[in-house]
Amino acid sequence: MRARNIKPGFFKNEVLSDCDPLARILFSGLWCLADKEGRLEYRPRKIKAEVLPYDNCNIDKLIKQLSDKEFIQVYSVNDNKYIQILKFLKHQNPHVKELESVIPEPNQHSVEIVLKPDNPESTRLIPESPSLIPESPSLIPEKEYSDEFLFFWKTYPSKVEKKYAYKCWKKLNGKRPDIETIILAIKNQIEWREKSNGEFRPDWKNPATWLNKGCWDDELKEPHPLAGKFSEKTLANIKMFETWRPPNER
């Protein structure tokens, strides 16, 4: 089993609260059994032995509850059954050294959905939201990108080479900070550029480069008090004069 993250919103999710207590424990246990893409084999006896070894329960029924609430998807490929934890990469940052998934991803054109939700129109909730506001259909992300990456992409000013940027994003799983830290860094850098008072600021890097170089840790220097009052050349000379010291004082 693998170590995974658990967020405070997990305990307040109203949809999850409709499930049996053991189903809630099972859900978090599935995270630890799943590979870095949130997939695992659908083997009820093994799952019970790993997650709920001391409880008298029916794993199939508990899994059905999680499937009905659209927390997981149970599907079949070539008669082999698997579980996909939905929105897994939104809430987890698997270690970069974890092995790549060897389980085929669910694809509506080539797999059979084994357990279909009893209520396919059930409300999707945002776990982090204190008020648990239902997600609007327009907010449901594109399938090929994770929710967190789309949030980063929407915030980052330079939007080029999206697919390559996402590849770098996934490669940094387990190394980059949480999405809140990244978004705050971008907003601070936007504000830093807006308050330059005419002082030089470098152009935004390619988003993949920004991620690979860990630019969320960049130190932002305050603009010089005389920025905007003199040309860049004059301001550079002023800065040079300010830092000059006689040889005997160096």
Short mmCIF file of C-alpha atoms in Angstrom, two decimals:
data_model
loop_
_atom_site.label_atom_id
_atom_site.label_comp_id
_atom_site.label_asym_id
_atom_site.label_seq_id
_atom_site.Cartn_x
_atom_site.Cartn_y
_atom_site.Cartn_z
CA MET A 1 0.00 0.00 0.00
CA ARG A 2 1.10 3.57 -0.66
CA ALA A 3 1.00 6.71 1.46
CA ARG A 4 -1.60 9.21 0.21
CA ASN A 5 -2.97 12.61 1.19
CA ILE A 6 -6.27 13.30 2.90
CA LYS A 7 -7.86 16.76 2.89
CA PRO A 8 -10.21 18.28 5.50
CA GLY A 9 -12.98 18.42 2.89
CA PHE A 10 -13.12 14.62 2.94
CA PHE A 11 -14.82 14.65 6.34
CA LYS A 12 -17.40 17.28 5.35
CA ASN A 13 -18.42 15.93 1.95
CA GLU A 14 -22.20 15.57 2.15
CA VAL A 15 -22.42 13.08 -0.70
CA LEU A 16 -19.83 10.81 0.90
CA SER A 17 -21.69 11.09 4.22
CA ASP A 18 -24.61 9.23 2.61
CA CYS A 19 -22.40 6.14 2.37
CA ASP A 20 -21.92 3.68 5.21
CA PRO A 21 -19.01 4.52 7.56
CA LEU A 22 -17.10 1.47 6.32
CA ALA A 23 -17.58 2.64 2.73
CA ARG A 24 -15.94 5.95 3.65
CA ILE A 25 -12.98 4.12 5.19
CA LEU A 26 -12.83 1.88 2.13
CA PHE A 27 -12.73 4.91 -0.15
CA SER A 28 -9.61 6.29 1.52
CA GLY A 29 -8.12 2.80 1.56
CA LEU A 30 -8.58 2.50 -2.19
CA TRP A 31 -6.31 5.53 -2.62
CA CYS A 32 -3.52 3.61 -0.91
CA LEU A 33 -4.06 0.54 -3.09
CA ALA A 34 -4.32 2.47 -6.36
CA ASP A 35 -1.42 3.16 -8.71
CA LYS A 36 -0.24 6.67 -9.61
CA GLU A 37 -3.20 7.14 -11.97
CA GLY A 38 -5.78 6.08 -9.36
CA ARG A 39 -6.42 2.62 -10.83
CA LEU A 40 -6.44 -0.84 -9.27
CA GLU A 41 -7.71 -4.33 -10.00
CA TYR A 42 -11.24 -5.09 -8.87
CA ARG A 43 -10.47 -7.97 -6.50
CA PRO A 44 -12.94 -7.71 -3.59
CA ARG A 45 -11.36 -10.37 -1.36
CA LYS A 46 -7.89 -8.86 -1.67
CA ILE A 47 -9.25 -5.33 -1.14
CA LYS A 48 -11.03 -6.42 2.05
CA ALA A 49 -7.92 -8.18 3.35
CA GLU A 50 -5.87 -5.02 2.83
CA VAL A 51 -8.30 -2.30 3.95
CA LEU A 52 -10.94 -3.85 6.24
CA PRO A 53 -9.41 -7.10 7.53
CA TYR A 54 -11.18 -7.03 10.92
CA ASP A 55 -14.67 -5.99 9.80
CA ASN A 56 -17.56 -8.24 8.84
CA CYS A 57 -18.78 -6.54 5.69
CA ASN A 58 -19.64 -7.05 2.05
CA ILE A 59 -16.97 -5.29 -0.02
CA ASP A 60 -19.03 -5.52 -3.21
CA LYS A 61 -21.89 -3.59 -1.62
CA LEU A 62 -19.54 -0.95 -0.22
CA ILE A 63 -17.90 -0.52 -3.62
CA LYS A 64 -21.36 -0.24 -5.20
CA GLN A 65 -22.16 2.64 -2.83
CA LEU A 66 -19.02 4.52 -3.89
CA SER A 67 -19.82 3.82 -7.53
CA ASP A 68 -23.41 5.06 -7.16
CA LYS A 69 -22.13 8.33 -5.70
CA GLU A 70 -19.63 8.62 -8.58
CA PHE A 71 -16.49 8.53 -6.45
CA ILE A 72 -15.17 5.54 -8.37
CA GLN A 73 -15.85 3.76 -11.66
CA VAL A 74 -15.77 -0.02 -12.02
CA TYR A 75 -15.07 -1.12 -15.58
CA SER A 76 -13.97 -4.14 -17.58
CA VAL A 77 -11.34 -4.55 -20.30
CA ASN A 78 -10.98 -7.94 -21.97
CA ASP A 79 -12.95 -9.59 -19.14
CA ASN A 80 -10.63 -8.11 -16.50
CA LYS A 81 -12.28 -5.83 -13.97
CA TYR A 82 -10.70 -2.63 -12.65
CA ILE A 83 -11.50 0.36 -10.47
CA GLN A 84 -10.78 3.97 -11.45
CA ILE A 85 -10.85 6.49 -8.61
CA LEU A 86 -12.41 9.56 -10.19
CA LYS A 87 -10.60 12.90 -9.79
CA PHE A 88 -7.70 11.03 -8.17
CA LEU A 89 -4.98 13.37 -9.44
CA LYS A 90 -6.96 16.41 -8.28
CA HIS A 91 -6.43 15.39 -4.67
CA GLN A 92 -3.27 13.26 -4.77
CA ASN A 93 0.36 13.94 -5.71
CA PRO A 94 1.90 10.48 -6.26
CA HIS A 95 5.62 10.20 -5.69
CA VAL A 96 7.63 10.84 -8.85
CA LYS A 97 9.38 7.46 -8.47
CA GLU A 98 6.15 5.46 -8.47
CA LEU A 99 5.92 3.02 -11.35
CA GLU A 100 3.77 4.00 -14.31
CA SER A 101 0.29 2.49 -14.39
CA VAL A 102 -0.01 -0.77 -16.32
CA ILE A 103 -3.80 -0.87 -15.95
CA PRO A 104 -5.71 0.27 -19.05
CA GLU A 105 -7.57 3.52 -18.53
CA PRO A 106 -11.36 3.53 -18.82
CA ASN A 107 -12.49 4.49 -22.30
CA GLN A 108 -16.15 4.59 -23.17
CA HIS A 109 -15.49 3.25 -26.65
CA SER A 110 -13.58 0.13 -25.61
CA VAL A 111 -14.66 -0.87 -22.11
CA GLU A 112 -17.73 -2.10 -20.36
CA ILE A 113 -18.91 -0.16 -17.33
CA VAL A 114 -19.53 -2.91 -14.79
CA LEU A 115 -21.25 -0.89 -12.08
CA LYS A 116 -23.44 1.93 -13.36
CA PRO A 117 -24.60 4.60 -10.89
CA ASP A 118 -28.21 4.18 -9.75
CA ASN A 119 -28.56 7.94 -10.08
CA PRO A 120 -26.42 9.13 -13.02
CA GLU A 121 -27.60 12.70 -12.42
CA SER A 122 -26.31 12.76 -8.83
CA THR A 123 -24.85 16.05 -7.66
CA ARG A 124 -21.09 16.45 -7.92
CA LEU A 125 -19.68 18.45 -5.03
CA ILE A 126 -16.48 20.40 -4.66
CA PRO A 127 -14.82 18.76 -1.59
CA GLU A 128 -12.72 21.83 -0.71
CA SER A 129 -15.68 24.21 -0.71
CA PRO A 130 -16.87 24.94 2.85
CA SER A 131 -20.43 25.31 1.55
CA LEU A 132 -20.18 22.32 -0.78
CA ILE A 133 -21.58 24.16 -3.79
CA PRO A 134 -22.68 21.82 -6.62
CA GLU A 135 -20.38 22.02 -9.60
CA SER A 136 -21.88 23.57 -12.69
CA PRO A 137 -21.59 21.36 -15.80
CA SER A 138 -19.54 24.15 -17.35
CA LEU A 139 -16.94 23.70 -14.61
CA ILE A 140 -16.38 20.01 -15.31
CA PRO A 141 -12.85 19.88 -16.78
CA GLU A 142 -11.66 18.42 -20.02
CA LYS A 143 -11.05 14.70 -19.66
CA GLU A 144 -7.44 14.74 -20.83
CA TYR A 145 -6.27 17.22 -18.16
CA SER A 146 -6.53 17.13 -14.38
CA ASP A 147 -8.58 19.77 -12.55
CA GLU A 148 -5.52 21.24 -10.82
CA PHE A 149 -3.59 21.62 -14.07
CA LEU A 150 -6.54 23.38 -15.72
CA PHE A 151 -6.66 25.77 -12.77
CA PHE A 152 -2.93 26.45 -13.22
CA TRP A 153 -3.39 26.90 -17.00
CA LYS A 154 -6.25 29.35 -16.53
CA THR A 155 -4.19 31.46 -14.11
CA TYR A 156 -0.81 31.42 -15.88
CA PRO A 157 -0.55 34.38 -18.32
CA SER A 158 1.47 32.69 -21.09
CA LYS A 159 -0.56 29.92 -22.71
CA VAL A 160 1.66 27.98 -25.12
CA GLU A 161 2.41 24.27 -25.58
CA LYS A 162 -0.40 23.08 -23.32
CA LYS A 163 0.12 19.34 -23.83
CA TYR A 164 3.84 19.58 -23.10
CA ALA A 165 3.15 21.71 -20.03
CA TYR A 166 0.75 19.04 -18.75
CA LYS A 167 3.38 16.36 -19.32
CA CYS A 168 5.79 18.38 -17.15
CA TRP A 169 3.04 18.91 -14.58
CA LYS A 170 2.50 15.17 -14.19
CA LYS A 171 6.23 14.52 -14.11
CA LEU A 172 6.49 16.84 -11.10
CA ASN A 173 3.86 14.95 -9.09
CA GLY A 174 5.26 14.61 -5.59
CA LYS A 175 7.84 17.39 -6.15
CA ARG A 176 5.78 20.51 -6.80
CA PRO A 177 3.88 22.26 -3.98
CA ASP A 178 0.11 22.19 -3.66
CA ILE A 179 -2.03 24.04 -6.18
CA GLU A 180 -2.82 26.85 -3.73
CA THR A 181 0.89 27.68 -3.35
CA ILE A 182 1.41 27.66 -7.13
CA ILE A 183 -1.57 29.91 -7.84
CA LEU A 184 -0.50 32.35 -5.12
CA ALA A 185 3.01 32.50 -6.63
CA ILE A 186 1.59 33.28 -10.08
CA LYS A 187 -0.67 36.02 -8.72
CA ASN A 188 2.25 37.57 -6.79
CA GLN A 189 4.37 37.56 -9.95
CA ILE A 190 1.54 39.17 -11.94
CA GLU A 191 1.24 41.91 -9.31
CA TRP A 192 5.03 42.34 -9.23
CA ARG A 193 5.05 43.02 -12.96
CA GLU A 194 2.10 45.41 -12.76
CA LYS A 195 3.86 47.48 -10.07
CA SER A 196 7.20 47.72 -11.87
CA ASN A 197 6.87 51.52 -12.34
CA GLY A 198 8.62 51.15 -15.68
CA GLU A 199 11.49 49.11 -14.26
CA PHE A 200 12.53 46.13 -16.40
CA ARG A 201 10.69 42.86 -15.82
CA PRO A 202 11.45 39.69 -17.81
CA ASP A 203 8.78 38.21 -20.04
CA TRP A 204 6.78 35.26 -18.78
CA LYS A 205 8.51 31.94 -19.34
CA ASN A 206 7.00 29.12 -21.31
CA PRO A 207 4.64 27.42 -18.76
CA ALA A 208 6.58 24.13 -19.01
CA THR A 209 9.84 25.98 -18.30
CA TRP A 210 8.23 27.83 -15.38
CA LEU A 211 7.21 24.49 -13.88
CA ASN A 212 10.47 22.63 -14.56
CA LYS A 213 12.57 25.43 -13.02
CA GLY A 214 10.38 25.65 -9.92
CA CYS A 215 9.68 29.33 -10.52
CA TRP A 216 7.05 29.38 -7.77
CA ASP A 217 10.08 29.95 -5.48
CA ASP A 218 11.35 33.02 -7.36
CA GLU A 219 12.26 35.98 -5.13
CA LEU A 220 10.59 39.20 -6.24
CA LYS A 221 12.60 42.37 -5.56
CA GLU A 222 10.72 45.58 -4.81
CA PRO A 223 11.02 48.22 -7.56
CA HIS A 224 13.61 50.94 -7.00
CA PRO A 225 12.08 54.11 -5.44
CA LEU A 226 13.19 56.13 -8.49
CA ALA A 227 11.80 53.66 -11.02
CA GLY A 228 9.62 55.45 -13.55
CA LYS A 229 11.32 58.82 -13.00
CA PHE A 230 14.44 58.04 -15.01
CA SER A 231 15.33 55.97 -18.06
CA GLU A 232 16.51 52.40 -17.56
CA LYS A 233 20.10 53.45 -18.40
CA THR A 234 20.08 56.30 -15.87
CA LEU A 235 18.48 54.09 -13.25
CA ALA A 236 21.18 51.47 -13.80
CA ASN A 237 23.86 54.11 -13.23
CA ILE A 238 22.11 55.23 -10.03
CA LYS A 239 22.06 51.65 -8.76
CA MET A 240 25.75 51.26 -9.58
CA PHE A 241 26.57 54.42 -7.68
CA GLU A 242 24.53 53.30 -4.67
CA THR A 243 26.47 50.04 -4.41
CA TRP A 244 29.91 51.56 -5.06
CA ARG A 245 32.40 51.46 -2.17
CA PRO A 246 36.02 52.69 -1.95
CA PRO A 247 38.59 49.90 -2.33
CA ASN A 248 39.58 50.09 1.34
CA GLU A 249 35.95 49.51 2.38
CA ARG A 250 35.28 46.55 0.17
#
